PDB file of C-alpha atoms and ligand atoms in Angstrom:
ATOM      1  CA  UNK A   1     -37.222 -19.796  -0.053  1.00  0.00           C
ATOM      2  CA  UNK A   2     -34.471 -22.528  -0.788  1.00  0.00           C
ATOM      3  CA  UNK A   3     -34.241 -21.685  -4.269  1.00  0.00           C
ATOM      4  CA  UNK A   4     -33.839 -18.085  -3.417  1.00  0.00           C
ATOM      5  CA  UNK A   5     -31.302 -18.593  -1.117  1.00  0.00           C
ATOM      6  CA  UNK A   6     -28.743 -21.036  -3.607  1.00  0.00           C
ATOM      7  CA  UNK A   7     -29.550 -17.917  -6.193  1.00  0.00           C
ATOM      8  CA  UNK A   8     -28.280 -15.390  -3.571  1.00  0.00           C
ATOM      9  CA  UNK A   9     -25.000 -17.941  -2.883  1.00  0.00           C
ATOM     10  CA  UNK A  10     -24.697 -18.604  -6.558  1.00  0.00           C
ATOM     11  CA  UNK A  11     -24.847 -15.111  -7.231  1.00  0.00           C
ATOM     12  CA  UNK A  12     -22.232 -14.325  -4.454  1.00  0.00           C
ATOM     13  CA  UNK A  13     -19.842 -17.315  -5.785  1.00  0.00           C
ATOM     14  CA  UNK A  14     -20.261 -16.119  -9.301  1.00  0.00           C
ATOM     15  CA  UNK A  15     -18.840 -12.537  -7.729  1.00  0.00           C
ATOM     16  CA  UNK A  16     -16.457 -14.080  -5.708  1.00  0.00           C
ATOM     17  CA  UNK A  17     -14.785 -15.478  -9.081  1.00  0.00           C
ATOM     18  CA  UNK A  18     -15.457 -12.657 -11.044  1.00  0.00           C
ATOM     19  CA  UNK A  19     -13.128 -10.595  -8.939  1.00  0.00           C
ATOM     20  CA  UNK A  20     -10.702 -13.253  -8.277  1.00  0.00           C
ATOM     21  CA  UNK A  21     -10.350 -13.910 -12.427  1.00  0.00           C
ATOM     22  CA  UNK A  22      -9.843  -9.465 -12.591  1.00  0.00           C
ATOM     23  CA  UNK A  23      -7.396  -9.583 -10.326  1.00  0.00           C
ATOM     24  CA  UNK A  24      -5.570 -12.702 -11.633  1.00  0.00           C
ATOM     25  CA  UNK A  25      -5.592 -10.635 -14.984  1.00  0.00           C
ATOM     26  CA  UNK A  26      -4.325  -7.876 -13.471  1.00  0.00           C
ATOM     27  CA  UNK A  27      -1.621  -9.713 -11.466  1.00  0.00           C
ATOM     28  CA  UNK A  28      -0.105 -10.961 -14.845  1.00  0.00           C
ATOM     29  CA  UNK A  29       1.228  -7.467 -15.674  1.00  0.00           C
ATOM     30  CA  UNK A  30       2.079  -6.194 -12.018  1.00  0.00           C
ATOM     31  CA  UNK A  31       4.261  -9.433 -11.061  1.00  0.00           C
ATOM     32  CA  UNK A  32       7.131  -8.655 -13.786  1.00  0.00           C
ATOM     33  CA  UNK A  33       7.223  -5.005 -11.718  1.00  0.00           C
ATOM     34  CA  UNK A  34      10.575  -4.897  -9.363  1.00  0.00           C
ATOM     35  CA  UNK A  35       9.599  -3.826  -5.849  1.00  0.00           C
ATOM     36  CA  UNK A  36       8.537  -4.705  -2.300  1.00  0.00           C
ATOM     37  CA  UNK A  37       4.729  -5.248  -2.849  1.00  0.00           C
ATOM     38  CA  UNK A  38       3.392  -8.701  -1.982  1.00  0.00           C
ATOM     39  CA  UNK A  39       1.193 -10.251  -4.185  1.00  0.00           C
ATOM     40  CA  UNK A  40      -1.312 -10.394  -1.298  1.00  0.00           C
ATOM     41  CA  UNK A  41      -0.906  -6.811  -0.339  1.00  0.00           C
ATOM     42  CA  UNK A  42      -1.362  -6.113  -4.546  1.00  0.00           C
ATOM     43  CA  UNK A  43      -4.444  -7.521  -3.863  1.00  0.00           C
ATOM     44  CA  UNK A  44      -5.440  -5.708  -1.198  1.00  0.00           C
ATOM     45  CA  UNK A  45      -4.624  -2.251  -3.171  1.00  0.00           C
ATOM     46  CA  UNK A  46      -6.604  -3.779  -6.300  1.00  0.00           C
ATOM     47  CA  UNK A  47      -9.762  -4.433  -3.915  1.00  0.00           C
ATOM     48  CA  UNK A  48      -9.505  -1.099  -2.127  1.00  0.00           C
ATOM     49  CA  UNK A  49      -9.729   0.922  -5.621  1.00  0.00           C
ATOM     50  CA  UNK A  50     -12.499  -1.502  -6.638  1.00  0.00           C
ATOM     51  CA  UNK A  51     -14.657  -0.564  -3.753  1.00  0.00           C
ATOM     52  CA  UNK A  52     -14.730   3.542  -4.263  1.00  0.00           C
ATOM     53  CA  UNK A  53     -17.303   5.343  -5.721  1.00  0.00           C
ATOM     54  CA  UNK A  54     -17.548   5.765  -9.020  1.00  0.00           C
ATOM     55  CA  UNK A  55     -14.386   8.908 -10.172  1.00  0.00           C
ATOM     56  CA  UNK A  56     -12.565   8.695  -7.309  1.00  0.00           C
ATOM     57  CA  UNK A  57      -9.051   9.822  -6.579  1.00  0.00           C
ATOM     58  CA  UNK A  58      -6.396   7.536  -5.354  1.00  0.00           C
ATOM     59  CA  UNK A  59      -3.058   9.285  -3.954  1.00  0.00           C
ATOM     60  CA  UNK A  60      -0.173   7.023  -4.277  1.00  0.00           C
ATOM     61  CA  UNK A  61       3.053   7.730  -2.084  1.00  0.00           C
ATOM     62  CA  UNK A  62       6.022   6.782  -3.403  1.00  0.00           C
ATOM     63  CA  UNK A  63       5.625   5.216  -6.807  1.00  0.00           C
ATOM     64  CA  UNK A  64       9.588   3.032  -7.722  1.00  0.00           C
ATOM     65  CA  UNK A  65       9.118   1.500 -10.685  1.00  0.00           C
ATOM     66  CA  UNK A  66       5.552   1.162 -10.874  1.00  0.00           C
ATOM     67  CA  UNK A  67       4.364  -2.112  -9.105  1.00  0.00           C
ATOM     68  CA  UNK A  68       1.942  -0.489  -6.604  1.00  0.00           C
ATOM     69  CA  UNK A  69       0.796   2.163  -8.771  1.00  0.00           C
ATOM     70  CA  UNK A  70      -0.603  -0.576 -11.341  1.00  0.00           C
ATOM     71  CA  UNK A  71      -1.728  -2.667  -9.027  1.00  0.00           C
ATOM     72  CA  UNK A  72      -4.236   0.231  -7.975  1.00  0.00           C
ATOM     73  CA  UNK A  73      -4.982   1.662 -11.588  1.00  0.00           C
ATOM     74  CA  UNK A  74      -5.467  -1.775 -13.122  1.00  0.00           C
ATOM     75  CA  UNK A  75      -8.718  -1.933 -10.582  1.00  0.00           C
ATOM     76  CA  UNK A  76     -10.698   0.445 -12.541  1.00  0.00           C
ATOM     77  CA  UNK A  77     -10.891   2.658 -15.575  1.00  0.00           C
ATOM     78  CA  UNK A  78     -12.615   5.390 -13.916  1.00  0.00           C
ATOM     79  CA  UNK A  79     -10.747   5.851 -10.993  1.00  0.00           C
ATOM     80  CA  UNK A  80      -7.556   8.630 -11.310  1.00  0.00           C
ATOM     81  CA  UNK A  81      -4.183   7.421  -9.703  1.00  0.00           C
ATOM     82  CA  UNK A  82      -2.201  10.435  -8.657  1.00  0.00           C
ATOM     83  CA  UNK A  83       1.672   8.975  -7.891  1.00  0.00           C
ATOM     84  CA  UNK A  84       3.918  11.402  -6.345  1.00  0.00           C
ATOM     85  CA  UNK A  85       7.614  10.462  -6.425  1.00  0.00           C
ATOM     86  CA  UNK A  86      10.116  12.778  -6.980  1.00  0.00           C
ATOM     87  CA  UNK A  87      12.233  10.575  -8.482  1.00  0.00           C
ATOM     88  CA  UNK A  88      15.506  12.089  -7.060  1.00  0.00           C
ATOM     89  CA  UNK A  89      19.148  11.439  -8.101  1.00  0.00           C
ATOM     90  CA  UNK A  90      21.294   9.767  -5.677  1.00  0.00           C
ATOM     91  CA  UNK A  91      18.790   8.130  -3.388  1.00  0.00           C
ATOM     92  CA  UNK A  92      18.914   3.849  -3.061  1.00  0.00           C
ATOM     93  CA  UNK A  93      16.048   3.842  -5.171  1.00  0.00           C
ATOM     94  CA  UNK A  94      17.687   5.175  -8.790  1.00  0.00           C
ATOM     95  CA  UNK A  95      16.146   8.230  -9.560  1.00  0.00           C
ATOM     96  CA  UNK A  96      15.590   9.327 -13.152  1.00  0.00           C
ATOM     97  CA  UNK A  97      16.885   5.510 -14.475  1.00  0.00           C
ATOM     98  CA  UNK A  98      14.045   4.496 -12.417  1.00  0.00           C
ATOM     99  CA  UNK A  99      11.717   7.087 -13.313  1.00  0.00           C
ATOM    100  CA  UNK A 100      12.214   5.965 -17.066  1.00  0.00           C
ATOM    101  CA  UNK A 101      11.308   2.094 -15.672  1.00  0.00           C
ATOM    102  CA  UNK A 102       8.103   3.891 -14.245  1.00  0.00           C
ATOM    103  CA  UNK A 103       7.556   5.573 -17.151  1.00  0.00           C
ATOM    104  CA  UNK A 104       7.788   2.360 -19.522  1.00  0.00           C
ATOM    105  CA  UNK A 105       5.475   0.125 -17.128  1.00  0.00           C
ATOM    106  CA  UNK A 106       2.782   2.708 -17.089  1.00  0.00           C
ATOM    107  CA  UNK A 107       3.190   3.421 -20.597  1.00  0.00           C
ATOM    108  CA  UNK A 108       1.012   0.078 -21.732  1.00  0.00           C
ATOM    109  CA  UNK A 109      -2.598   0.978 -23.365  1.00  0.00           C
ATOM    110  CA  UNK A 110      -4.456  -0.666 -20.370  1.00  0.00           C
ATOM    111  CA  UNK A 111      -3.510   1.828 -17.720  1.00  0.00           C
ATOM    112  CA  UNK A 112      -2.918   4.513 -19.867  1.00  0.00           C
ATOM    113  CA  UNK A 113      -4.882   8.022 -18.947  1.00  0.00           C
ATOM    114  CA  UNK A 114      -5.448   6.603 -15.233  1.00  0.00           C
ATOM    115  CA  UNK A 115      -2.599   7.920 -13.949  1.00  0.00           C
ATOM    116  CA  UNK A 116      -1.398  11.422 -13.006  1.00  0.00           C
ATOM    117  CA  UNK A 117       2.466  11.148 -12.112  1.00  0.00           C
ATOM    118  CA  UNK A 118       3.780  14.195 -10.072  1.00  0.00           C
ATOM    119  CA  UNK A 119       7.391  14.436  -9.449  1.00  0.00           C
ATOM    120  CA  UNK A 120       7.253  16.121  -6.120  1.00  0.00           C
ATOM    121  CA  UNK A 121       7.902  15.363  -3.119  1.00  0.00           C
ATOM    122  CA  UNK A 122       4.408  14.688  -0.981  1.00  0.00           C
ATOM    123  CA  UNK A 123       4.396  16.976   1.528  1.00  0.00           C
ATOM    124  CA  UNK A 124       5.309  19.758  -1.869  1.00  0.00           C
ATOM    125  CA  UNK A 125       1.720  18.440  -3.386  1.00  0.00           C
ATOM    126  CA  UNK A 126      -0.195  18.058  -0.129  1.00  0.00           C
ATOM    127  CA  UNK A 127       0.571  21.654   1.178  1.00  0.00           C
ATOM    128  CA  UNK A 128      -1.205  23.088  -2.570  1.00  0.00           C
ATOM    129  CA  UNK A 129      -3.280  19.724  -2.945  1.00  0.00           C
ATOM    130  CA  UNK A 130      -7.184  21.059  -3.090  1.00  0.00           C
ATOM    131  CA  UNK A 131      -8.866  17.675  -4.534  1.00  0.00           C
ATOM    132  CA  UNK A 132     -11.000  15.033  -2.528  1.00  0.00           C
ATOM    133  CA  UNK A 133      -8.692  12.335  -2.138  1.00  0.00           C
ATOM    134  CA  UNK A 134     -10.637   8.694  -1.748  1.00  0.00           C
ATOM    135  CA  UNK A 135      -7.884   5.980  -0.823  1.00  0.00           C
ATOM    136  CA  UNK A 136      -4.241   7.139   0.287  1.00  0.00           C
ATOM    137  CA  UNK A 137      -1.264   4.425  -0.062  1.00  0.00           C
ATOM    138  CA  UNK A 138       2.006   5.107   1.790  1.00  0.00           C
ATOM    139  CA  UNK A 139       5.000   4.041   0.816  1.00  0.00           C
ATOM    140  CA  UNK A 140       7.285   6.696   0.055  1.00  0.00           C
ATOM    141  CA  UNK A 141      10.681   7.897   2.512  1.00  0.00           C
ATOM    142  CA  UNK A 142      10.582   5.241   5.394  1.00  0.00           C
ATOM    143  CA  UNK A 143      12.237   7.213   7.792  1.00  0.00           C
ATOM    144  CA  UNK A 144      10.249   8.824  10.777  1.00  0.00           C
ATOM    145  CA  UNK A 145      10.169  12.463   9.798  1.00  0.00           C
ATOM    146  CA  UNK A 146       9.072  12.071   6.718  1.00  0.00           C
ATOM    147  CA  UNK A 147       6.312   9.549   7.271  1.00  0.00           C
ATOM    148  CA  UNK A 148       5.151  11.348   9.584  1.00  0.00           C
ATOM    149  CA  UNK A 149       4.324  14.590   7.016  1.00  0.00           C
ATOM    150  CA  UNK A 150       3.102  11.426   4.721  1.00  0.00           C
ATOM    151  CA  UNK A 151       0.342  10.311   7.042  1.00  0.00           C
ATOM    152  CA  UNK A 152      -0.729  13.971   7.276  1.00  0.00           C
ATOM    153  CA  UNK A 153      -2.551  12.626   3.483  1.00  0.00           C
ATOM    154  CA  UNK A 154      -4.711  10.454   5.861  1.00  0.00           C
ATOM    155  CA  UNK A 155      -6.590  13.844   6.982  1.00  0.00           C
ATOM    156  CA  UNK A 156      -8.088  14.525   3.611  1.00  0.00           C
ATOM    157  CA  UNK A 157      -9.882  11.621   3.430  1.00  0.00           C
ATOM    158  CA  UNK A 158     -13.884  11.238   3.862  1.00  0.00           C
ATOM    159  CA  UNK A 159     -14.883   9.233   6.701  1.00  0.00           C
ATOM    160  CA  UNK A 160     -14.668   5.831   5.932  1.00  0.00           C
ATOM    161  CA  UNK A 161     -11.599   6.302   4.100  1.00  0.00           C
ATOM    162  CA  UNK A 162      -8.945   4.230   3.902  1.00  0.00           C
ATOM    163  CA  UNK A 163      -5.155   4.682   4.722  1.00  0.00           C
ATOM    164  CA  UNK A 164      -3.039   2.193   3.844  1.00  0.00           C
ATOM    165  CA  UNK A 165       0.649   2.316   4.905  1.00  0.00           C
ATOM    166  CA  UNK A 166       3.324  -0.513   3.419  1.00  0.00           C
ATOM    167  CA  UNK A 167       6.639  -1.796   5.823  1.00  0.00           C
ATOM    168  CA  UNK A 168       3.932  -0.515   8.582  1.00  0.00           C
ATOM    169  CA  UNK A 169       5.249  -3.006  10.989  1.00  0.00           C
ATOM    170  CA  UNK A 170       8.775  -3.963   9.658  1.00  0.00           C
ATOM    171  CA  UNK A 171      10.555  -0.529   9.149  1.00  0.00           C
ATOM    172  CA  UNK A 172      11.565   1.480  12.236  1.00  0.00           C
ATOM    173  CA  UNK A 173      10.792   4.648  11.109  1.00  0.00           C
ATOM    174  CA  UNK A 174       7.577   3.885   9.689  1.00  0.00           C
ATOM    175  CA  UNK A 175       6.602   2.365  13.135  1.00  0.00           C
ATOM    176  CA  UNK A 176       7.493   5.133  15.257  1.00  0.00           C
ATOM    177  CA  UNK A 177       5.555   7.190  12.660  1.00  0.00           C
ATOM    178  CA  UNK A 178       2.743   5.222  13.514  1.00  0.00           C
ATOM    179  CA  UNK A 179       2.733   5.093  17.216  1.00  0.00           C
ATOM    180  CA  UNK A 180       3.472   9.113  17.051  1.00  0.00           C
ATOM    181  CA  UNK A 181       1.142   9.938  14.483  1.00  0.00           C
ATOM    182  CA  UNK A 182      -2.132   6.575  14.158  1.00  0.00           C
ATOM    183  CA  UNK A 183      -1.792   5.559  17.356  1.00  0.00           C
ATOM    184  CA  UNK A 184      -2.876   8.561  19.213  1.00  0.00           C
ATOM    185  CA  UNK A 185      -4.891  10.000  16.501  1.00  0.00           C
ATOM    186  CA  UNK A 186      -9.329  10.538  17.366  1.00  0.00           C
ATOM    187  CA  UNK A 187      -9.747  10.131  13.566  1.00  0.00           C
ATOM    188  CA  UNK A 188      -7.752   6.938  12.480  1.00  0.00           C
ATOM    189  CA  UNK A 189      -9.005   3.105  13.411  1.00  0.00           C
ATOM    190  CA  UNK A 190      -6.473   0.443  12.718  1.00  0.00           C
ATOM    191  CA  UNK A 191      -7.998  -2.262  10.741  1.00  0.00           C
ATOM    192  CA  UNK A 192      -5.328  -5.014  10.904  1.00  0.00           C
ATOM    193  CA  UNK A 193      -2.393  -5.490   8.313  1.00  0.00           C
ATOM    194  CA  UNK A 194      -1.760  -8.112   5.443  1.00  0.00           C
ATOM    195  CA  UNK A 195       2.005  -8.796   5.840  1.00  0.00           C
ATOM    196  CA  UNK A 196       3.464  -5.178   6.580  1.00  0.00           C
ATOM    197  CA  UNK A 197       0.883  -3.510   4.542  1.00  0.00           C
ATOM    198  CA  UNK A 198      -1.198  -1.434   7.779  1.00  0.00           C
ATOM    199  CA  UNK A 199      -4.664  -0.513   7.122  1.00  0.00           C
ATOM    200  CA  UNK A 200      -6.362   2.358   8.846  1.00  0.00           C
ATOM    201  CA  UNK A 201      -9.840   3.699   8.470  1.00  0.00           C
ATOM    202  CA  UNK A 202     -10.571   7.347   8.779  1.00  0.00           C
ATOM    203  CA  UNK A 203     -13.033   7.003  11.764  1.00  0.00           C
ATOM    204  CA  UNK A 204     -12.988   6.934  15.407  1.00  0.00           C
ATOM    205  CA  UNK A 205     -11.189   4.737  16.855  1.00  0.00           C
ATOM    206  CA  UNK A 206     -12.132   2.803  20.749  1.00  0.00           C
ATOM    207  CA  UNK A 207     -10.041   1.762  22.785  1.00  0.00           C
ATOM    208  CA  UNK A 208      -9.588  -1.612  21.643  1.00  0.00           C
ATOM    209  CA  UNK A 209      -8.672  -0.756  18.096  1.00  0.00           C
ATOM    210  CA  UNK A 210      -5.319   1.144  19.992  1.00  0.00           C
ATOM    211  CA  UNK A 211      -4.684  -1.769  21.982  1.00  0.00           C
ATOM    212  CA  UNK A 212      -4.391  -3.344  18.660  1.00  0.00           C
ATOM    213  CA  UNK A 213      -1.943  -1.142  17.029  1.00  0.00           C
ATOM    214  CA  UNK A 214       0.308  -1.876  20.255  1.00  0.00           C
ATOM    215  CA  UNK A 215      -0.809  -5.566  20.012  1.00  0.00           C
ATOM    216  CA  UNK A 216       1.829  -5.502  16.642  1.00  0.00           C
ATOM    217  CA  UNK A 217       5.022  -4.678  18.709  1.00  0.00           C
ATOM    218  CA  UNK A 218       5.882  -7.974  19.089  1.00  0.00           C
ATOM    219  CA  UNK A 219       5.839  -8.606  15.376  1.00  0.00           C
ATOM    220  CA  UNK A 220       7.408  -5.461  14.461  1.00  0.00           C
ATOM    221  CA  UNK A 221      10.491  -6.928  16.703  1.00  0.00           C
ATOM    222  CA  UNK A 222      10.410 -10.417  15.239  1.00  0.00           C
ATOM    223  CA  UNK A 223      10.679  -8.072  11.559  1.00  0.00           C
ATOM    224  CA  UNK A 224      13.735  -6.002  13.226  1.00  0.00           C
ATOM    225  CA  UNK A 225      15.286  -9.437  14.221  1.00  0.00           C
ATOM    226  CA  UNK A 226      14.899 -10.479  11.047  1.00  0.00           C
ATOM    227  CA  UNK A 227      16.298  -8.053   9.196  1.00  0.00           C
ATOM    228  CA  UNK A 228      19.634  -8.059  11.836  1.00  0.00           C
ATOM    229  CA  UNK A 229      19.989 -12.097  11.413  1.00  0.00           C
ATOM    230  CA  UNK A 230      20.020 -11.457   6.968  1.00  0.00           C
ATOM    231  CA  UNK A 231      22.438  -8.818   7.097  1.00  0.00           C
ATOM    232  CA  UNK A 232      24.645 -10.671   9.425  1.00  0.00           C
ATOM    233  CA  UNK A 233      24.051 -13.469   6.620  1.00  0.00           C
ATOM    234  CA  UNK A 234      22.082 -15.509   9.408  1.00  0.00           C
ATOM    235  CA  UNK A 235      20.060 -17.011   7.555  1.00  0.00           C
ATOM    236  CA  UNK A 236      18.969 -20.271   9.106  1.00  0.00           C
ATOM    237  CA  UNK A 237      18.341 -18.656  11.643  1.00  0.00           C
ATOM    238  CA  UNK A 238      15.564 -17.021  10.396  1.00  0.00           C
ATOM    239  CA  UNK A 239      14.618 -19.774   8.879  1.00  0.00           C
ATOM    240  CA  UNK A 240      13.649 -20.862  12.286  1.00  0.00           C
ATOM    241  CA  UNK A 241      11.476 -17.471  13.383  1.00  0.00           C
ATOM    242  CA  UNK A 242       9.662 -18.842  10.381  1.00  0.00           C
ATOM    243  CA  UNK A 243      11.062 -16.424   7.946  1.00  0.00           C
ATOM    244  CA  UNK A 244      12.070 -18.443   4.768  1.00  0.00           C
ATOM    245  CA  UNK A 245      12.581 -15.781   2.244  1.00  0.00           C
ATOM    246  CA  UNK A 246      15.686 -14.312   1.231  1.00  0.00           C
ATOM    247  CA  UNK A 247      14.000 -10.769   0.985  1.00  0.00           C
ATOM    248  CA  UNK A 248      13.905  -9.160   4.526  1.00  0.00           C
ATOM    249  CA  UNK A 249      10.063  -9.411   5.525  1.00  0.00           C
ATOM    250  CA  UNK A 250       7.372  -7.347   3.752  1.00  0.00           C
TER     251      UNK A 250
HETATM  252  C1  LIG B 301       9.810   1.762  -1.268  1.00  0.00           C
HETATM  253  S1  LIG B 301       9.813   2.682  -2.739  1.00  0.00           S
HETATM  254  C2  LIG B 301       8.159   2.555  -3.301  1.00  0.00           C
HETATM  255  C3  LIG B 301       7.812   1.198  -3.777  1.00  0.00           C
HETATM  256  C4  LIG B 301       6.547   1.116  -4.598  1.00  0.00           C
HETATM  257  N1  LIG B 301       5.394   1.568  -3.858  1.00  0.00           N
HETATM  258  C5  LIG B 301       6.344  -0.311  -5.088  1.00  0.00           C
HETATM  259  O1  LIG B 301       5.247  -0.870  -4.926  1.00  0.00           O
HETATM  260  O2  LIG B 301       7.280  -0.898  -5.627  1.00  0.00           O
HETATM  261  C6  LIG B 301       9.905   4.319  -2.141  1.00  0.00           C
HETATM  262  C7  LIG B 301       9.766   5.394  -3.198  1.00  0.00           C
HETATM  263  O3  LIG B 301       9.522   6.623  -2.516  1.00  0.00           O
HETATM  264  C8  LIG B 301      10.083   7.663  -3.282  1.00  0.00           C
HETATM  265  N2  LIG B 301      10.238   8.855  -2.449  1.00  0.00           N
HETATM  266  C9  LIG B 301      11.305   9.260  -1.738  1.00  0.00           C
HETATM  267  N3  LIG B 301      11.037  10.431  -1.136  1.00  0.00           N
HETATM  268  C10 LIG B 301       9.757  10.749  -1.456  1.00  0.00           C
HETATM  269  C11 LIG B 301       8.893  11.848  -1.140  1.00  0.00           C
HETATM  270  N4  LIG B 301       9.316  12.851  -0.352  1.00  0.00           N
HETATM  271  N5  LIG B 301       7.646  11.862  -1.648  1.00  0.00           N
HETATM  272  C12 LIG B 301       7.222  10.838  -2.441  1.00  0.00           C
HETATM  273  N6  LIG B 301       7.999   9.782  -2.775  1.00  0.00           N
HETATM  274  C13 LIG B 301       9.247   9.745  -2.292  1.00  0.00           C
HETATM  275  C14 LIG B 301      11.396   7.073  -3.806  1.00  0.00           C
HETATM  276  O4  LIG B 301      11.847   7.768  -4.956  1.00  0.00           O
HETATM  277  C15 LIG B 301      10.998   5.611  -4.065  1.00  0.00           C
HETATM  278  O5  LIG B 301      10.690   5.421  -5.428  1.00  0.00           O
END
């Protein structure tokens, strides 16, 4: 009986490691990626892929130079990453000069083949998209409109799917897009957030998992005051909200 039960807890420690050590790995090529993706929230993506069935298809929204799109195909070799970004001139996030970036960090033999870049805008693939999609990650235009046509990706998941929606709590227009769209929705439960990154399940959700979508308002504000006090180069004074980064709060 007692032996039994150290080999189950050996067996689960052993595990434990085993994934930390992958994603460790892993985390040595995403970190030298430019973007907004935390190194906890990489690690959420990383876990999420390593959790689907065997061939599934990841949907990536919004792709920059890469960061989020190898933290999810460095999970597994079997698993296809399909990241839409269009990639367009004149936007804040360089367009083709970052495209090329993209291009060069998913260029390196251990992720090559696992990813299917589209440049499109989402809502152009989801209106012809005709694939299962396992695992959707949001993080493309943050303002409300088109969030809100990016969460549409959340209804062609299986139930038990998972949605997962960076600056969920810290961008205005990704908020609203949530109260309009998650909030009210019979088909997505909220599943808490690491940092910004929301997590919603594709399953009904009760009444308390609403309450705790609205439970977030207060942090969502602290984020919005946040962001105010570092443009107005305020900065000890979000040093005492508790926000000691000179990035606004992801
Ligand atoms: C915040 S960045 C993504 C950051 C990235 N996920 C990372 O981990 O670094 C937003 C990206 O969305 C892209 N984008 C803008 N409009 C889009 C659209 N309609 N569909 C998909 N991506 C879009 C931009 O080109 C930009 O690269």
């Amino acid at each position: 009986m007692i032996r039994s039960y150290e080999g189950s807890s050996l067996n689960t420690r052993v595990e434990d490691e085993g994934r930390a050590a992958a994603f460790e790995a892993a985390y040595a090529w995403i970190e030298p990626v430019g973007g907004w993706l935390t190194r906890d929230q990489a690690r959420v993506l990383f876990e999420a892929v390593r959790a689907l069935p065997h061939n599934s298809t990841v949907v990536e929204v919004g792709s920059h130079q890469g960061r989020s799109t190898l933290a999810l195909a460095l999970a597994r070799p079997d698993v296809t990453v399909v990241a839409i970004d269009p990639f367009e001139a004149g936007g804040r996030f360089g367009g083709p000069a970052t495209r090329q970036v993209f291009e060069d960090n998913l260029s390196r033999p251990r992720v090559r083949g696992r990813v299917e870049h589209l440049a499109l805008r989402s809502t152009q693939v989801l209106d012809a998209w005709d694939r299962p999609v396992h695992l959707v990650f949001v993080d493309g235009k943050h303002d409300v409109l088109s969030t809100l046509r990016d969460l549409q990706w959340g209804d062609r998941l299986p139930p038990g799917g998972r949605l997962l929606v960076h600056d969920g709590f810290s961008s205005i227009g990704v908020t609203l897009a949530l109260l309009l769209h998650a909030l009210p929705s019979p088909n997505l439960r909220y599943a808490g957030r690491v940092g910004s990154l929301a997590m919603f399940v594709r399953a009904r959700p009760s009444g308390q998992d609403r309450l705790a979508v609205l439970a977030e308002l207060p942090w969502f504000a602290r984020n919005v005051g946040i962001k105010v006090l570092l443009r107005l180069r305020l900065r000890p004074i979000a040093r005492l909200a508790g926000h000691h980064d000179r990035a606004d709060p992801y």
